Structures are given as structure tokens and as C-alpha cells.
Short mmCIF file of C-alpha atoms and ligand atoms in Angstrom, two decimals:
data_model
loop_
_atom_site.label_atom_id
_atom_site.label_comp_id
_atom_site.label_asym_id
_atom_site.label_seq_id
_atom_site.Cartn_x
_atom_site.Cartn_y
_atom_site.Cartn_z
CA UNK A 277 95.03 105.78 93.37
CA UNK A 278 94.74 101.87 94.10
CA UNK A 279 93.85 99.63 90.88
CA UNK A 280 92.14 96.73 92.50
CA UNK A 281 92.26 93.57 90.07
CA UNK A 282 89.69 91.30 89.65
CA UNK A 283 90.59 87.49 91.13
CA UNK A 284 90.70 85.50 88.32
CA UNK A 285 92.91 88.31 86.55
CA UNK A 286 95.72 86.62 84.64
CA UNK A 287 99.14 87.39 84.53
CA UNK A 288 99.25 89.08 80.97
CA UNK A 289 96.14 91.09 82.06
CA UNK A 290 97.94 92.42 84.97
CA UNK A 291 101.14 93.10 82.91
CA UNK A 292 98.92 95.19 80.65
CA UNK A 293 97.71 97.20 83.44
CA UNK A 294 101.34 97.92 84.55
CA UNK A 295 102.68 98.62 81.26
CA UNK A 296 99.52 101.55 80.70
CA UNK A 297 100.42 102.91 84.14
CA UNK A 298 104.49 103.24 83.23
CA UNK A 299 103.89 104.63 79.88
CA UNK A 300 101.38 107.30 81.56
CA UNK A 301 104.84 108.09 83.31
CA UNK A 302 103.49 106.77 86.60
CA UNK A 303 104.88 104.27 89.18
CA UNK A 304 103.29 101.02 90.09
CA UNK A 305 103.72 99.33 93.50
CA UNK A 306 101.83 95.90 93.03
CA UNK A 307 100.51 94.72 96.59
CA UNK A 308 100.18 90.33 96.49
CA UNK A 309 97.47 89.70 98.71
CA UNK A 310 96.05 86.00 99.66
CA UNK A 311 92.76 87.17 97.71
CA UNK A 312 92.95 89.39 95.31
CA UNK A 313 96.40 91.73 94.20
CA UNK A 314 95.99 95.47 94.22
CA UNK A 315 98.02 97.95 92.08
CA UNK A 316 99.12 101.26 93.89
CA UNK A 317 99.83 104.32 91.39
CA UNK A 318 102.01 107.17 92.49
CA UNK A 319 102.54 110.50 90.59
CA UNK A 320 100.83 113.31 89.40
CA UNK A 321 97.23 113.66 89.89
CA UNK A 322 96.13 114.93 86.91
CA UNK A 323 97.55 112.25 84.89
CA UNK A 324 95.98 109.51 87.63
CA UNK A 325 92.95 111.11 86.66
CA UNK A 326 93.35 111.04 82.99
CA UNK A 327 94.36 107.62 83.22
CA UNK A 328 91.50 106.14 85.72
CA UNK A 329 88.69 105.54 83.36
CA UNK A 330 91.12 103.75 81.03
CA UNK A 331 92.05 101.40 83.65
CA UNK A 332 88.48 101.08 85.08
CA UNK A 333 87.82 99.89 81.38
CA UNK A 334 91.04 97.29 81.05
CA UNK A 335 90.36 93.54 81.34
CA UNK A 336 91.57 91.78 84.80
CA UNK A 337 90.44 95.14 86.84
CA UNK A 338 87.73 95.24 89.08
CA UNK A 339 87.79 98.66 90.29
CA UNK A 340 89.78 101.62 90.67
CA UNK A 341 90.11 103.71 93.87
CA UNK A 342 90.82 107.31 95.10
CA UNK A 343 93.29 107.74 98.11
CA UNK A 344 92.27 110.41 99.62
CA UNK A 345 94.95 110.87 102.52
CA UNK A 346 98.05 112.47 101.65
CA UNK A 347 99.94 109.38 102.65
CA UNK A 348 100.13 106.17 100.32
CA UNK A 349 101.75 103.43 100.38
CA UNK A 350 102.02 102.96 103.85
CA UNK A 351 98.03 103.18 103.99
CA UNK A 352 95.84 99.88 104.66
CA UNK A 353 93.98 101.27 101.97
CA UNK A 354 97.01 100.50 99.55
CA UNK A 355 98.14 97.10 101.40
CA UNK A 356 94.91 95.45 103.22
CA UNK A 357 97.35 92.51 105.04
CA UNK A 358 100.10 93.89 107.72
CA UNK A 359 103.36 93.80 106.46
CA UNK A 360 106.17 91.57 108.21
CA UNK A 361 109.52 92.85 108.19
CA UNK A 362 112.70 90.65 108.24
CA UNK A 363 115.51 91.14 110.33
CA UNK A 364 117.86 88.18 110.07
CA UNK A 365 115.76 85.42 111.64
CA UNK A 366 113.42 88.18 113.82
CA UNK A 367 109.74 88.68 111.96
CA UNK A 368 108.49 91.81 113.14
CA UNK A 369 104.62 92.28 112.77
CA UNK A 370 103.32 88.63 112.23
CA UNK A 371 101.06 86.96 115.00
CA UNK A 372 104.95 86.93 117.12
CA UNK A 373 105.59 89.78 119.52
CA UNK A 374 109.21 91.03 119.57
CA UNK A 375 111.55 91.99 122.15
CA UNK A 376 114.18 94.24 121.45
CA UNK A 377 116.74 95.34 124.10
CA UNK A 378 119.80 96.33 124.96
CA UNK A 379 121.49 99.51 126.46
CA UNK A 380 121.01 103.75 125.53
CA UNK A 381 124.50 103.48 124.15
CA UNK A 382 126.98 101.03 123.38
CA UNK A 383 129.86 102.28 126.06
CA UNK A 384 132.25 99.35 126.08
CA UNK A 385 132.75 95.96 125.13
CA UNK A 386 132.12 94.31 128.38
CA UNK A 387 129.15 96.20 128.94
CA UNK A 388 127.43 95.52 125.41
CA UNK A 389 128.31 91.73 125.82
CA UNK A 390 126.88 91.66 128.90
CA UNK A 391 123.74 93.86 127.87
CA UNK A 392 123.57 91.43 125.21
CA UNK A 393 123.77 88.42 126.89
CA UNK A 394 121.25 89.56 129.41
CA UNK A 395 118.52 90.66 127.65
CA UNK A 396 118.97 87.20 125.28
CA UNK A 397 118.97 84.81 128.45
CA UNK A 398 115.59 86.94 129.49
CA UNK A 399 113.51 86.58 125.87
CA UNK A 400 115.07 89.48 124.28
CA UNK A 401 115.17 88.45 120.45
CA UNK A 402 117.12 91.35 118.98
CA UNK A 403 119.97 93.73 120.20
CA UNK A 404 119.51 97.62 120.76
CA UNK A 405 123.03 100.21 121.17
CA UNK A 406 123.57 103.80 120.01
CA UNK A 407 126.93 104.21 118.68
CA UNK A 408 125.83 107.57 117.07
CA UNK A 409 123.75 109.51 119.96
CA UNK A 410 121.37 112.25 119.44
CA UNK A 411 122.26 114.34 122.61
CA UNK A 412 120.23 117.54 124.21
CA UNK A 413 123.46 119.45 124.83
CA UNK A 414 126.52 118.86 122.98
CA UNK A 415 128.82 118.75 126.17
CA UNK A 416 127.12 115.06 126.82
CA UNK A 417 128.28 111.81 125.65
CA UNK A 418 128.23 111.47 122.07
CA UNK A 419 128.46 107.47 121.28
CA UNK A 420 131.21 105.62 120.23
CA UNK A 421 131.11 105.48 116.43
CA UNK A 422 132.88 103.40 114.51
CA UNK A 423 134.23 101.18 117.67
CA UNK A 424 130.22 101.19 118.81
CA UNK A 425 129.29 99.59 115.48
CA UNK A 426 131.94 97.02 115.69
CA UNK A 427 131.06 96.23 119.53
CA UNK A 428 127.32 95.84 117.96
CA UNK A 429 128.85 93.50 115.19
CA UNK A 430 131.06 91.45 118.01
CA UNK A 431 127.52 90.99 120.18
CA UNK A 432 125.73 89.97 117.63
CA UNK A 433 128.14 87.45 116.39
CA UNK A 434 128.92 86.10 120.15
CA UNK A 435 124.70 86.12 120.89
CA UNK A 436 122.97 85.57 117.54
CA UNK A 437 121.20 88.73 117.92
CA UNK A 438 120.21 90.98 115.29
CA UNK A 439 121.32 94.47 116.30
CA UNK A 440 119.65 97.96 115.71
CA UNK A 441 121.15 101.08 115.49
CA UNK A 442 120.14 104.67 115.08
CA UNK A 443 121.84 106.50 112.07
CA UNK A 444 121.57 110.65 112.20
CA UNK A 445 123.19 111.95 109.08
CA UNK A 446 123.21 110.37 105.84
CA UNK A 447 127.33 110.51 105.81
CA UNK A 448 126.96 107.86 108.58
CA UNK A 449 124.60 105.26 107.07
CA UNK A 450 127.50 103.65 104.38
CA UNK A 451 129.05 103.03 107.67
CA UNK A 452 126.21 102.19 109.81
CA UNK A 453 124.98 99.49 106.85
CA UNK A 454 128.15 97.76 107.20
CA UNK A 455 127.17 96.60 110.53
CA UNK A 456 123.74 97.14 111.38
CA UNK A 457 121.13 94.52 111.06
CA UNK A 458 118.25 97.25 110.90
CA UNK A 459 118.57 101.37 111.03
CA UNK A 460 116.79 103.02 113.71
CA UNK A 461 115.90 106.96 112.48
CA UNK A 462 115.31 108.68 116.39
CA UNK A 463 112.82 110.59 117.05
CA UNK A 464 114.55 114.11 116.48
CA UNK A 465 115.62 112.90 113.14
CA UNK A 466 112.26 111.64 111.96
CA UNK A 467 111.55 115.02 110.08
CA UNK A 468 114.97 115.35 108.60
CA UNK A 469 113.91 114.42 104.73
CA UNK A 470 117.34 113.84 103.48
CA UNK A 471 118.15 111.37 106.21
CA UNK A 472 114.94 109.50 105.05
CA UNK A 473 115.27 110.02 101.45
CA UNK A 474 118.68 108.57 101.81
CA UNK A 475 117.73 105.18 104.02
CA UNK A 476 114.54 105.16 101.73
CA UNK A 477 117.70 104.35 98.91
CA UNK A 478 118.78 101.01 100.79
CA UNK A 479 117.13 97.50 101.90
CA UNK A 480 117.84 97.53 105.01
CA UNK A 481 114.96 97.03 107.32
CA UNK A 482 114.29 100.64 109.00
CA UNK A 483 113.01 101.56 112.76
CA UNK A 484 111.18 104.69 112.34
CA UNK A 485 110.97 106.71 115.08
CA UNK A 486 107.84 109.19 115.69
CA UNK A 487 109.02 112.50 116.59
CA UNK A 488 107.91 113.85 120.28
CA UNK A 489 105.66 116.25 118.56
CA UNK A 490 104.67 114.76 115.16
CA UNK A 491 100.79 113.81 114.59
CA UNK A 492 99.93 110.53 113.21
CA UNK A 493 99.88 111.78 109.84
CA UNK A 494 102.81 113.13 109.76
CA UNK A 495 104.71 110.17 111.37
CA UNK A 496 102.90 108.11 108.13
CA UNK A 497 104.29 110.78 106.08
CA UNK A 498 107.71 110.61 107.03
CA UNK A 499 107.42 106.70 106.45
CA UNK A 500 106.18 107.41 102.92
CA UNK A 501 109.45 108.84 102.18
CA UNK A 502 111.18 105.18 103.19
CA UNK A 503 108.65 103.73 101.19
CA UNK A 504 108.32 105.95 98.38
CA UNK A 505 112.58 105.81 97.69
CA UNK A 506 111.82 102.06 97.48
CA UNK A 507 112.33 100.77 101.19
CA UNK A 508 109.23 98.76 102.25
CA UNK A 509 110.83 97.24 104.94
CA UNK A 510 110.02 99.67 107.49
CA UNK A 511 108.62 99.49 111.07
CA UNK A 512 106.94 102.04 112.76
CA UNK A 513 107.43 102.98 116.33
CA UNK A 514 105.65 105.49 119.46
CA UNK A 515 107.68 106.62 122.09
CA UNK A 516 106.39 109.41 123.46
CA UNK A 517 104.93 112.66 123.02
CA UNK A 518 105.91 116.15 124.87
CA UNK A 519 103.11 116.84 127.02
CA UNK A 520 103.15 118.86 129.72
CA UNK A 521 103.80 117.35 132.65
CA UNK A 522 107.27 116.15 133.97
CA UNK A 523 106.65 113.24 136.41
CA UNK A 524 107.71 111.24 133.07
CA UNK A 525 109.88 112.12 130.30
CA UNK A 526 107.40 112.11 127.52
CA UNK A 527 103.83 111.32 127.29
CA UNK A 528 103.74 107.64 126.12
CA UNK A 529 100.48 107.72 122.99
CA UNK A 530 99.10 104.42 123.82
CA UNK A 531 96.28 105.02 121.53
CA UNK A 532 98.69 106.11 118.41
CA UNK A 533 99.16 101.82 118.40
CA UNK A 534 95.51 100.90 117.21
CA UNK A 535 95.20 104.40 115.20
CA UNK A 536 98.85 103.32 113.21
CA UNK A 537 97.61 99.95 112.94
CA UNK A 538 94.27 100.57 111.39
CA UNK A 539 95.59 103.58 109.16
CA UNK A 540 98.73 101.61 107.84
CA UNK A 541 100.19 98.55 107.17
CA UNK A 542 103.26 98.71 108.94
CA UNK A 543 103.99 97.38 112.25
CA UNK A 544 104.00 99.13 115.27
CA UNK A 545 106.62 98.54 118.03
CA UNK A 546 106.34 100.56 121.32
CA UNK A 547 109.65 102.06 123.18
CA UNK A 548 108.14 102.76 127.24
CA UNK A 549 111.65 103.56 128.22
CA UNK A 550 112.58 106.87 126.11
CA UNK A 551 108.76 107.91 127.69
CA UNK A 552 109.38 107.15 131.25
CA UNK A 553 112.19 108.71 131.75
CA UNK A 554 112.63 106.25 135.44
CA UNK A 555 112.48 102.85 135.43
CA UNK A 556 109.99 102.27 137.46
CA UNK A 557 107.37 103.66 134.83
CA UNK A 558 108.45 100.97 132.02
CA UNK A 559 107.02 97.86 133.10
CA UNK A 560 103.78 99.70 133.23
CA UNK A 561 104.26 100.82 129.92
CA UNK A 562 105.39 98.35 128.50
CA UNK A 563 102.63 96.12 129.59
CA UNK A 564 100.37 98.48 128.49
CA UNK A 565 101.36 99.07 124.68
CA UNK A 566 101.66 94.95 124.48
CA UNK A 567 98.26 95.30 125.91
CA UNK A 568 96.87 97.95 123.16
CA UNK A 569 98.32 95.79 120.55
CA UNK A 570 102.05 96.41 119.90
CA UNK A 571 104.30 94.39 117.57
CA UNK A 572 106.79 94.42 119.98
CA UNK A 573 108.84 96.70 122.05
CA UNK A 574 111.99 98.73 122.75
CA UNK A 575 113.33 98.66 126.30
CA UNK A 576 116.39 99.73 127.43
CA UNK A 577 118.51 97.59 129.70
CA UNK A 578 121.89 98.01 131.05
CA UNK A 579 124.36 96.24 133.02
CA UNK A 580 124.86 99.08 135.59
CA UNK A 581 122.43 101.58 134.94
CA UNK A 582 123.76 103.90 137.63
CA UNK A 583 126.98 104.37 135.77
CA UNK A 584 125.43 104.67 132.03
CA UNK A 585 126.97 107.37 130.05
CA UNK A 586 123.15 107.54 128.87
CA UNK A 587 119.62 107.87 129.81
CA UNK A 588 121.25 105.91 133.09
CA UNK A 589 117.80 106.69 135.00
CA UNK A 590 115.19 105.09 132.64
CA UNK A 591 117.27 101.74 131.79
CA UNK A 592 116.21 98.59 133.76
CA UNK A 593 119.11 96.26 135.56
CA UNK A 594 119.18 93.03 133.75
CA UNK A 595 117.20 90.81 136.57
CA UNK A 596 114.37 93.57 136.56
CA UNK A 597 114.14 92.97 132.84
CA UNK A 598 114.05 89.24 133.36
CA UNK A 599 110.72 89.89 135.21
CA UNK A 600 109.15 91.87 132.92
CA UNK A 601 109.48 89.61 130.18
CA UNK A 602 107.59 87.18 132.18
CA UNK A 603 104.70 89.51 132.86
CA UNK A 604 104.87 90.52 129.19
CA UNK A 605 104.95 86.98 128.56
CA UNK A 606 100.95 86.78 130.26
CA UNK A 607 99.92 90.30 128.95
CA UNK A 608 100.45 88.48 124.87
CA UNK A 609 98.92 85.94 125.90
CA UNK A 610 95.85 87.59 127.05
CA UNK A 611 95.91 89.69 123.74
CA UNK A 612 95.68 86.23 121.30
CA UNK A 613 99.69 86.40 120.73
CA UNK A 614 102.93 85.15 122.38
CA UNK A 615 106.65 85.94 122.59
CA UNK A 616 109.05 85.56 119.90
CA UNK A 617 111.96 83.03 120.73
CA UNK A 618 115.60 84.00 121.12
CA UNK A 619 117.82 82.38 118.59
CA UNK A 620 118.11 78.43 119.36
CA UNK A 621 121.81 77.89 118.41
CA UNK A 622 124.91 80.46 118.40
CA UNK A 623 127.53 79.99 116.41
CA UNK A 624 131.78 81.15 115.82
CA UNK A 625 134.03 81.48 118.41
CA UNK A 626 132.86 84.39 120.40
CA UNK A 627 130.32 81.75 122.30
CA UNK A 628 132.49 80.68 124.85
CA UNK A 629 133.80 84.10 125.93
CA UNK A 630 130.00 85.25 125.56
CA UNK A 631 128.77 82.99 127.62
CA UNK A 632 131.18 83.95 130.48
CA UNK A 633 129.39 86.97 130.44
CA UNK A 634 126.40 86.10 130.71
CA UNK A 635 127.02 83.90 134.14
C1 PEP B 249 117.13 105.96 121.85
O1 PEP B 249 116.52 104.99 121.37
O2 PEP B 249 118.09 105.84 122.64
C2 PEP B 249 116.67 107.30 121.46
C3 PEP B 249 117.50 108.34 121.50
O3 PEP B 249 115.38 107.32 121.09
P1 PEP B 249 114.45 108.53 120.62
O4 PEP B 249 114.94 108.92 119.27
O5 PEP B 249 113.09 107.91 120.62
O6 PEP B 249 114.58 109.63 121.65
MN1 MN B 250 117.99 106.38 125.18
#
């Protein structure tokens, strides 16, 4: 149920209105908009039901609403304006498209350094590694861990990056908070409702992942649970759906972009890469979510592709990244938005020994 408050409500009107809903042993969420502030009430039906013609009554409110999907406080219904999410100086889902990059996995220092300062000499405005890896068969490469994290940490302090990095069981995340920027939950962890119970308990800004055979709804499901734990900081992201054909990996949604966009208020970032499968399918991809309306995307890039310990057939070399970027660069353009800028200035001491890597 949305309470939507009248313009000229005052502060100790709206206060009343939040007080009523509390004591009804509901839960406000109060949405600041540039016109008018709306009031979203979660809990029991029967009590928002009770309660509605009360509020409908109350001074400062002009009207109450029904949500009638199952989904809440991610709905545009609940928040009209798209929400920006903050990740260190990166603003994901304002009129700025993002770039994130980086390898599959975080494999060794030299190669995240140089993944790193690769794909921030070529526009890339935030870092991507696993260090945790959600593997088909358990006889493949599992991540690095720990030592991933800290390689993720040492890029981001020699680069200015942000870095994002997937967490896959809620005994990881203490660990993963200590040195990621923003949590990515993967694909085939997007339905695991402990996991995002759990990251729904922090601040950190999340990368939701929608699962290779989740609809819409329940992709804007499993984001209520970040949301309803208290997380708002959430962005959504496609990558792929299983279809039934095997020239590429997974059958990129295009159209889940506009559908997200107009059903919630998060952004929506597109990852070509984990649906190509082969590099030569992401540019195309990628130029087509940008196209359709993305927020920004998620492209894997890695020093020497041929020997990644991961996903080594999908990941672009650094140079054909570097081109992409600039079509991407035209493709925002032609959509009414542009690139966001890498970091101007990098600080500490790693800078020097970065920048050696990035020759
Ligand atoms: C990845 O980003 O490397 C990854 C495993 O993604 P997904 O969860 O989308 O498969
Ligand atoms: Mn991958």
C-alpha cells in the first residue's frame, strides 16, 4: 500500500501519518521525491486494510494506493524517480552510463593489476574479480579467497577503482565486506534467500544478479528481499537466460532492460559476456543493451584470455576492450546519455608500480 501525501503536507502531518502506520504494527519506507513524498507500508494485509480509510482521512494525505504486484518496494509504483546507487565516487543509474570491468577471476596479482589498469586507461570506471567462484563442476578453479579479496583491495588502491565482488554463502560476506566496494549475488545464487536476507542486513551497495531461468518477477522478488532487510542500495542486472540454442552461452533478454526499468526503480546494468559465451558476441551485446537503455555494463576483460583459469573464451584482450568503449562511447550518445569518467587522480604508493603495468 503507497500513502501518497499531499504537497504542501507539513512535517508534523507526515510524522502523524508514520506514527499511525508503526503503532498499526506496520513498517514505513518514506520515498522523497522532487514533487510530492510517498509513504510505502509493508505488512499484513488485513491490517493495511483496516488501516487505509484512516489514513485516506488524516491531514497532509492525498491519497492512498493498492499495490497490487507481489513485489514492493522495488516497484515504480512505490518510488516514481530511479534510484542512484553509490559506489565510492561511481553513480550507478543517473543520466551517466557505467563501465565495469575486469577479469572472470582474480588469478594473480600481476594479472588483476594489469586487468585493472587496462580496463581504467580504456573508460572502465569500476573494477570486476571473483575471488569466490560459482563453478559448474567442482574439479574447476575455485577463486582465490581471501588472497583474491586482498588483490581486489591492492587494485583498487593502486587504480582508484571501486571493485565488485560476488559473495556465495553468507559465512563469506563478513569477509567479503572488508574489502569489497559493492557485493555481486551471481546468478545461481540469486534464489538462495538466506544469502539475500543476509546482504539485505548490510549497506553495502549490492549487484543482483538475475538467475538464467528466473522471470522478471521473480528477479524483482529476490531484490525485495535486499530491500525489504533494509538494503536500498541495490542494482539490478540481465545476463542471460537458458534458451535453447548453444551458438551462445545464454540467451542475452535485451527486452528484460525497458520491462525492469518501467516495473522498478532500480537500475539496470547489462553483463553481454556471461551470455556470449565467445568474445566475439560481446561487442554486439554490449552495444545493444546500451542501446535498449542500460545503466551500464559488465564485461569481462583479461590480460591473457587464452590462459584464464575462467570463462577464458568469452573475456576480451585489453586493446579489444579499448575499442569497444569507443563504439559504446557513440551508441550513449545516440541514446541521450554519455560515459561515466574514470577517476581523475590516484592516490598512495601503489601508483608508480601500477602504472608500470599499465605501459
Ligand atoms: C561472473 O560474473 O563471473 C559470473 C559467474 O556471473 P553469473 O552469476 O552471471 O554467471
Ligand atoms: Mn565469468
Amino acid at each position: 500500500m503507497i500513502v501518497v501525501l499531499q504537497p504542501d503536507c507539513t512535517p508534523q502531518q507526515q510524522e502523524e501519518v508514520l506514527r499511525r502506520i508503526r503503532e498499526a504494527g506496520l513498517t514505513p519506507h518514506v520515498s522523497q521525491g522532487v514533487m510530492r513524498t510517498v509513504i510505502g507500508v509493508i505488512g499484513d494485509d488485513r491490517t493495511k486494510e483496516q488501516l487505509r480509510t484512516m489514513l485516506e482521512a488524516m491531514e497532509g494525505v492525498e491519497r492512498v494506493v493498492k499495490v497490487l504486484q507481489p513485489y514492493k518496494l522495488v516497484s515504480r509504483e512505490f518510488q516514481p524517480h530511479t534510484t542512484t546507487v553509490q559506489v565510492g565516487p561511481v553513480r550507478i543509474g543517473g543520466p551517466e552510463v557505467v563501465l565495469i570491468a575486469g577479469p572472470c577471476s582474480v588469478e594473480s596479482r600481476d594479472q588483476i593489476l594489469q586487468a585493472a589498469w587496462a580496463v581504467r586507461q580504456a573508460g572502465a570506471v569500476m573494477l570486476r574479480g571473483g575471488a569466490f567462484k560459482p563453478r559448474t563442476s567442482p574439479y574447476s578453479f575455485q577463486g582465490l579467497e581471501e588472497e583474491g579479496l586482498r588483490l581486489l583491495a591492492e587494485a583498487r588502491q593502486a587504480t582508484g577503482l571501486p571493485v565488485v565482488t560476488e559473495v556465495m554463502d553468507p559465512r563469506q560476506l563478513e569477509m567479503v565486506l572488508r574489502y569489497a566496494d559493492m557485493v555481486q549475488i551471481g546468478a545461481r545464487n540469486m534464489q538462495n534467500y538466506t544469502l539475500l536476507r543476509e546482504v539485505g542486513r548490510c549497506r553495502h551497495p549490492v549487484l543482483l544478479k538475475r538467475g538464467p531461468a528466473a522471470t522478471i518477477e521473480e528477479t524483482l522478488l529476490a531484490a525485495e528481499y535486499l530491500l525489504s532487510e533494509g538494503n536500498p542500495h541495490v542494482v539490478l542486472c540481465e545476463r542471460g537466460l537458458r534458451g535453447f540454442d548453444n551458438h551462445t552461452r545464454f540467451l542475452l533478454d535485451v527486452s528484460a532492460v525497458p520491462v525492469l526499468q518501467r516495473l522498478s526503480h532500480l537500475p539496470v546494468l547489462v553483463d553481454p559476456s556471461q551470455a556470449a559465451g565467445k568474445r566475439h558476441w560481446v561487442p554486439p551485446l554490449a552495444r545493444a543493451a546500451l542501446a535498449a537503455g542500460a545503466d551500464g555494463l559488465l564485461v569481462e576483460v583479461h590480460p591473457d584470455p587464452e590462459r584464464a583459469l575462467s570463462d577464458g573464451p568469452q573475456q576480451l584482450r585489453p586493446a579489444e576492450f579499448a575499442q569497444l568503449v569507443g563504439e559504446l562511447r557513440r551508441v550513449a550518445e545516440a541514446v541521450g546519455r554519455r560515459l561515466a569518467s574514470p577517476p581523475e587522480e590516484v592516490a598512495g604508493p601503489a601508483t608508480a608500480a601500477g602504472a608500470r603495468h599499465g605501459a
